[in-house]
Amino acid sequence: DQQVKQNSPSLSVQEGRISILNCDYTNSMFDYFLWYKKYPAEGPTFLISISSIKDKNEDGRFTVFLNKSAKHLSLHIVPSQPGDSAVYFCAAKSMLTTMDSSYKLIFGSGTRLLVRP
Amino acid sequence: DGGITQSPKYLFRKEGQNVTLSCEQNLNHDAMYWYRQDPGQGLRLIYYSQIVNDFQKGDIAEGYSVSREKKESFPLTVTSAQKNPTAFYLCASLDRGRETQYFGPGTRLLVL
């Protein structure tokens, strides 16, 4: 049972245009979400996060939107650059215990973004 | 220069052999994690450790073992009981203040 879903395995956009990567989740208890960028044979790099008390978080060219009622979030990259070409993972924070702030991440299957020059 | 290191980058395992993947961090993080990535899939949690001398099974712990004798180190052993070990293994540690897990560069394990 996939709790975090990225239904688009790939996306291709022209350099300078907007890239929109989507993510859906099923567990309404999730209250914190993260986006990671991953190049082949490397570890994921943290990009941006959002708490459920917000509906938008922005960091430079990257903006994440959260729609709690729809259980949907999206990552916008504007303007897209060829160096943005990578696999993007959406992840939700799932608490491991109630005793401290340790948690695990539940990942979607990723979306491969290709930015064409 | 703080970060998470994993070694080796590539590892080959023979049938029936146990192999150990190294993960070291100098970020002073208490919690550490091991994930596995298979092609076309997201990362899945193998084991985690919230503090030295403590660790817990994740979602796919069968065929794996870990230890946490030092804060900086969280090695993962892939035992012969793991029937499908070929994957990309990622270690992470948790920055509690930023509520963010940071990942190492990964180890690719291949079976001969």
Short mmCIF file of C-alpha atoms in Angstrom, two decimals:
data_model
loop_
_atom_site.label_atom_id
_atom_site.label_comp_id
_atom_site.label_asym_id
_atom_site.label_seq_id
_atom_site.Cartn_x
_atom_site.Cartn_y
_atom_site.Cartn_z
CA ASP A 1 0.00 0.00 0.00
CA GLN A 2 1.77 3.11 -1.26
CA GLN A 3 1.16 5.99 1.11
CA VAL A 4 3.10 8.51 -1.01
CA LYS A 5 2.59 8.45 -4.75
CA GLN A 6 4.29 10.21 -7.60
CA ASN A 7 2.22 9.18 -10.58
CA SER A 8 4.39 10.73 -13.28
CA PRO A 9 7.57 8.72 -13.75
CA SER A 10 9.04 11.35 -16.04
CA LEU A 11 8.67 14.96 -17.10
CA SER A 12 10.38 16.91 -19.88
CA VAL A 13 10.40 20.72 -20.02
CA GLN A 14 12.18 23.41 -21.99
CA GLU A 15 14.89 25.43 -20.30
CA GLY A 16 13.47 28.62 -18.81
CA ARG A 17 9.96 27.24 -18.46
CA ILE A 18 8.22 26.05 -15.31
CA SER A 19 8.56 22.47 -14.06
CA ILE A 20 5.71 21.16 -11.91
CA LEU A 21 6.22 17.87 -10.08
CA ASN A 22 3.25 16.35 -8.29
CA CYS A 23 2.87 14.14 -5.25
CA ASP A 24 -0.20 12.61 -3.57
CA TYR A 25 -0.47 11.02 -0.16
CA THR A 26 -3.10 8.91 1.54
CA ASN A 27 -2.43 9.31 5.27
CA SER A 28 -4.06 12.43 6.68
CA MET A 29 -1.80 12.18 9.73
CA PHE A 30 1.24 13.21 7.71
CA ASP A 31 2.15 16.76 8.73
CA TYR A 32 5.55 17.39 7.20
CA PHE A 33 6.79 16.85 3.69
CA LEU A 34 10.17 17.06 2.01
CA TRP A 35 11.46 17.12 -1.54
CA TYR A 36 14.79 15.59 -2.46
CA LYS A 37 16.75 15.73 -5.69
CA LYS A 38 18.83 12.75 -6.73
CA TYR A 39 21.45 12.29 -9.42
CA PRO A 40 22.38 8.76 -10.57
CA ALA A 41 24.70 6.88 -8.21
CA GLU A 42 24.51 9.67 -5.61
CA GLY A 43 22.60 10.17 -2.38
CA PRO A 44 19.46 12.34 -2.36
CA THR A 45 19.99 16.03 -1.68
CA PHE A 46 17.45 17.90 0.41
CA LEU A 47 15.70 20.65 -1.55
CA ILE A 48 12.77 22.09 0.35
CA SER A 49 10.18 21.13 2.94
CA ILE A 50 6.76 22.20 4.08
CA SER A 51 4.79 21.83 7.27
CA SER A 52 1.07 21.19 7.20
CA ILE A 53 0.45 24.50 8.96
CA LYS A 54 1.48 26.21 5.72
CA ASP A 55 0.20 25.92 2.19
CA LYS A 56 3.28 27.32 0.48
CA ASN A 57 7.01 27.48 1.04
CA GLU A 58 9.47 29.19 -1.25
CA ASP A 59 13.25 29.00 -1.60
CA GLY A 60 14.74 30.72 -4.60
CA ARG A 61 13.56 29.01 -7.76
CA PHE A 62 11.80 26.27 -5.79
CA THR A 63 8.30 26.54 -4.36
CA VAL A 64 6.30 23.78 -2.74
CA PHE A 65 2.52 23.98 -2.48
CA LEU A 66 0.42 21.87 -0.13
CA ASN A 67 -3.29 21.20 -0.51
CA LYS A 68 -4.28 19.31 2.62
CA SER A 69 -7.89 18.74 1.64
CA ALA A 70 -6.77 17.08 -1.57
CA LYS A 71 -3.78 15.38 0.09
CA HIS A 72 -1.65 16.77 -2.70
CA LEU A 73 1.59 18.68 -2.93
CA SER A 74 3.57 20.00 -5.82
CA LEU A 75 7.06 21.31 -6.43
CA HIS A 76 7.46 24.21 -8.86
CA ILE A 77 10.81 25.06 -10.37
CA VAL A 78 10.97 28.44 -12.11
CA PRO A 79 12.87 28.96 -14.33
CA SER A 80 14.00 25.41 -15.06
CA GLN A 81 17.67 24.91 -15.87
CA PRO A 82 19.48 21.95 -17.48
CA GLY A 83 21.26 21.34 -14.17
CA ASP A 84 17.87 20.61 -12.62
CA SER A 85 17.69 17.37 -14.61
CA ALA A 86 17.52 14.64 -11.97
CA VAL A 87 15.07 12.37 -10.17
CA TYR A 88 12.90 14.19 -7.64
CA PHE A 89 11.48 12.36 -4.65
CA CYS A 90 8.61 13.48 -2.50
CA ALA A 91 8.71 12.19 1.08
CA ALA A 92 6.41 12.37 4.09
CA LYS A 93 7.50 12.35 7.69
CA SER A 94 6.14 9.45 9.72
CA MET A 95 6.85 9.45 13.44
CA LEU A 96 8.71 6.40 14.78
CA THR A 97 7.89 6.92 18.45
CA THR A 98 5.94 9.39 20.50
CA MET A 99 8.90 9.89 22.82
CA ASP A 100 11.09 12.10 20.69
CA SER A 101 11.27 13.72 17.32
CA SER A 102 12.75 10.73 15.48
CA TYR A 103 10.91 9.83 12.35
CA LYS A 104 11.24 7.87 9.15
CA LEU A 105 10.62 9.13 5.66
CA ILE A 106 8.10 7.47 3.39
CA PHE A 107 9.15 8.09 -0.19
CA GLY A 108 7.29 8.24 -3.43
CA SER A 109 8.75 6.39 -6.40
CA GLY A 110 10.25 9.55 -7.92
CA THR A 111 9.82 11.64 -11.05
CA ARG A 112 12.66 11.93 -13.54
CA LEU A 113 12.89 15.54 -14.76
CA LEU A 114 14.65 16.38 -18.01
CA VAL A 115 15.24 20.04 -18.78
CA ARG A 116 16.01 20.50 -22.48
CA PRO A 117 18.41 23.31 -23.46
CA ASP B 1 33.78 19.87 6.52
CA GLY B 2 30.82 17.99 8.01
CA GLY B 3 28.93 15.27 6.27
CA ILE B 4 28.06 11.63 5.86
CA THR B 5 30.45 9.21 4.21
CA GLN B 6 29.71 5.73 2.95
CA SER B 7 32.14 3.11 1.79
CA PRO B 8 32.76 1.38 -0.45
CA LYS B 9 31.06 3.01 -3.41
CA TYR B 10 30.65 -0.40 -5.08
CA LEU B 11 30.58 -3.79 -3.36
CA PHE B 12 30.38 -7.27 -4.80
CA ARG B 13 28.95 -10.15 -2.82
CA LYS B 14 29.36 -13.83 -3.51
CA GLU B 15 26.64 -16.36 -2.73
CA GLY B 16 26.49 -17.17 0.97
CA GLN B 17 28.73 -14.29 1.95
CA ASN B 18 28.05 -11.60 4.53
CA VAL B 19 29.18 -8.10 3.60
CA THR B 20 29.32 -4.91 5.68
CA LEU B 21 28.61 -1.41 4.43
CA SER B 22 30.16 1.48 6.29
CA CYS B 23 28.42 4.73 7.27
CA GLU B 24 30.14 7.51 9.20
CA GLN B 25 28.93 11.00 10.09
CA ASN B 26 30.61 13.93 11.81
CA LEU B 27 27.46 16.03 12.12
CA ASN B 28 26.91 15.11 15.76
CA HIS B 29 23.49 13.70 14.90
CA ASP B 30 21.94 11.18 17.26
CA ALA B 31 19.62 9.41 14.84
CA MET B 32 20.84 7.45 11.83
CA TYR B 33 19.07 5.40 9.19
CA TRP B 34 19.63 2.84 6.45
CA TYR B 35 17.49 2.86 3.33
CA ARG B 36 17.46 0.69 0.25
CA GLN B 37 16.61 1.90 -3.25
CA ASP B 38 15.57 -0.42 -6.05
CA PRO B 39 15.19 0.72 -9.69
CA GLY B 40 12.02 2.70 -10.28
CA GLN B 41 11.13 2.69 -6.61
CA GLY B 42 11.42 5.03 -3.70
CA LEU B 43 13.65 4.46 -0.72
CA ARG B 44 12.59 1.92 1.89
CA LEU B 45 13.73 1.89 5.51
CA ILE B 46 15.87 -1.08 6.62
CA TYR B 47 17.00 -0.13 10.15
CA TYR B 48 17.25 2.99 12.26
CA SER B 49 19.04 4.06 15.40
CA GLN B 50 17.90 6.91 17.59
CA ILE B 51 20.88 6.85 19.94
CA VAL B 52 24.11 4.95 20.61
CA ASN B 53 23.61 1.28 21.55
CA ASP B 54 20.03 1.33 20.36
CA PHE B 55 18.56 0.35 17.00
CA GLN B 56 15.21 -0.79 15.65
CA LYS B 57 13.97 -2.68 12.61
CA GLY B 58 12.48 -0.72 9.78
CA ASP B 59 10.09 -1.92 7.09
CA ILE B 60 12.41 -4.41 5.35
CA ALA B 61 14.89 -5.59 8.01
CA GLU B 62 14.93 -9.30 7.13
CA GLY B 63 18.39 -10.43 6.05
CA TYR B 64 20.13 -7.37 7.48
CA SER B 65 21.82 -6.51 10.77
CA VAL B 66 23.29 -3.33 12.25
CA SER B 67 25.26 -2.07 15.22
CA ARG B 68 25.59 1.34 16.84
CA GLU B 69 28.59 1.28 19.15
CA LYS B 70 29.62 4.86 18.40
CA LYS B 71 27.59 7.96 17.68
CA GLU B 72 29.50 8.54 14.45
CA SER B 73 29.15 5.06 12.98
CA PHE B 74 26.21 2.90 11.88
CA PRO B 75 27.43 -0.07 9.80
CA LEU B 76 24.99 -2.32 7.94
CA THR B 77 25.65 -6.02 7.37
CA VAL B 78 23.90 -7.73 4.49
CA THR B 79 23.73 -11.38 5.48
CA SER B 80 23.39 -14.49 3.33
CA ALA B 81 19.75 -14.61 4.43
CA GLN B 82 19.00 -11.59 2.26
CA LYS B 83 17.95 -13.28 -0.97
CA ASN B 84 17.78 -10.21 -3.16
CA PRO B 85 20.57 -7.92 -1.98
CA THR B 86 21.31 -6.15 -5.26
CA ALA B 87 20.33 -2.52 -4.65
CA PHE B 88 21.61 0.96 -3.88
CA TYR B 89 22.03 1.44 -0.13
CA LEU B 90 21.75 4.86 1.46
CA CYS B 91 22.64 5.97 4.96
CA ALA B 92 21.12 9.09 6.49
CA SER B 93 21.25 11.06 9.72
CA LEU B 94 18.69 13.37 11.25
CA ASP B 95 19.11 17.04 11.97
CA ARG B 96 16.40 17.37 14.62
CA GLY B 97 16.52 21.15 14.61
CA ARG B 98 15.77 21.35 10.89
CA GLU B 99 13.53 18.25 10.86
CA THR B 100 15.55 17.02 7.91
CA GLN B 101 17.38 13.81 7.09
CA TYR B 102 20.65 14.16 5.20
CA PHE B 103 21.98 11.37 3.06
CA GLY B 104 25.37 9.91 2.28
CA PRO B 105 26.52 9.20 -1.30
CA GLY B 106 25.38 5.57 -1.25
CA THR B 107 26.84 2.11 -1.84
CA ARG B 108 25.82 -0.05 -4.77
CA LEU B 109 25.81 -3.74 -3.89
CA LEU B 110 26.00 -6.31 -6.65
CA VAL B 111 25.84 -10.09 -6.42
CA LEU B 112 28.36 -12.20 -8.32
#
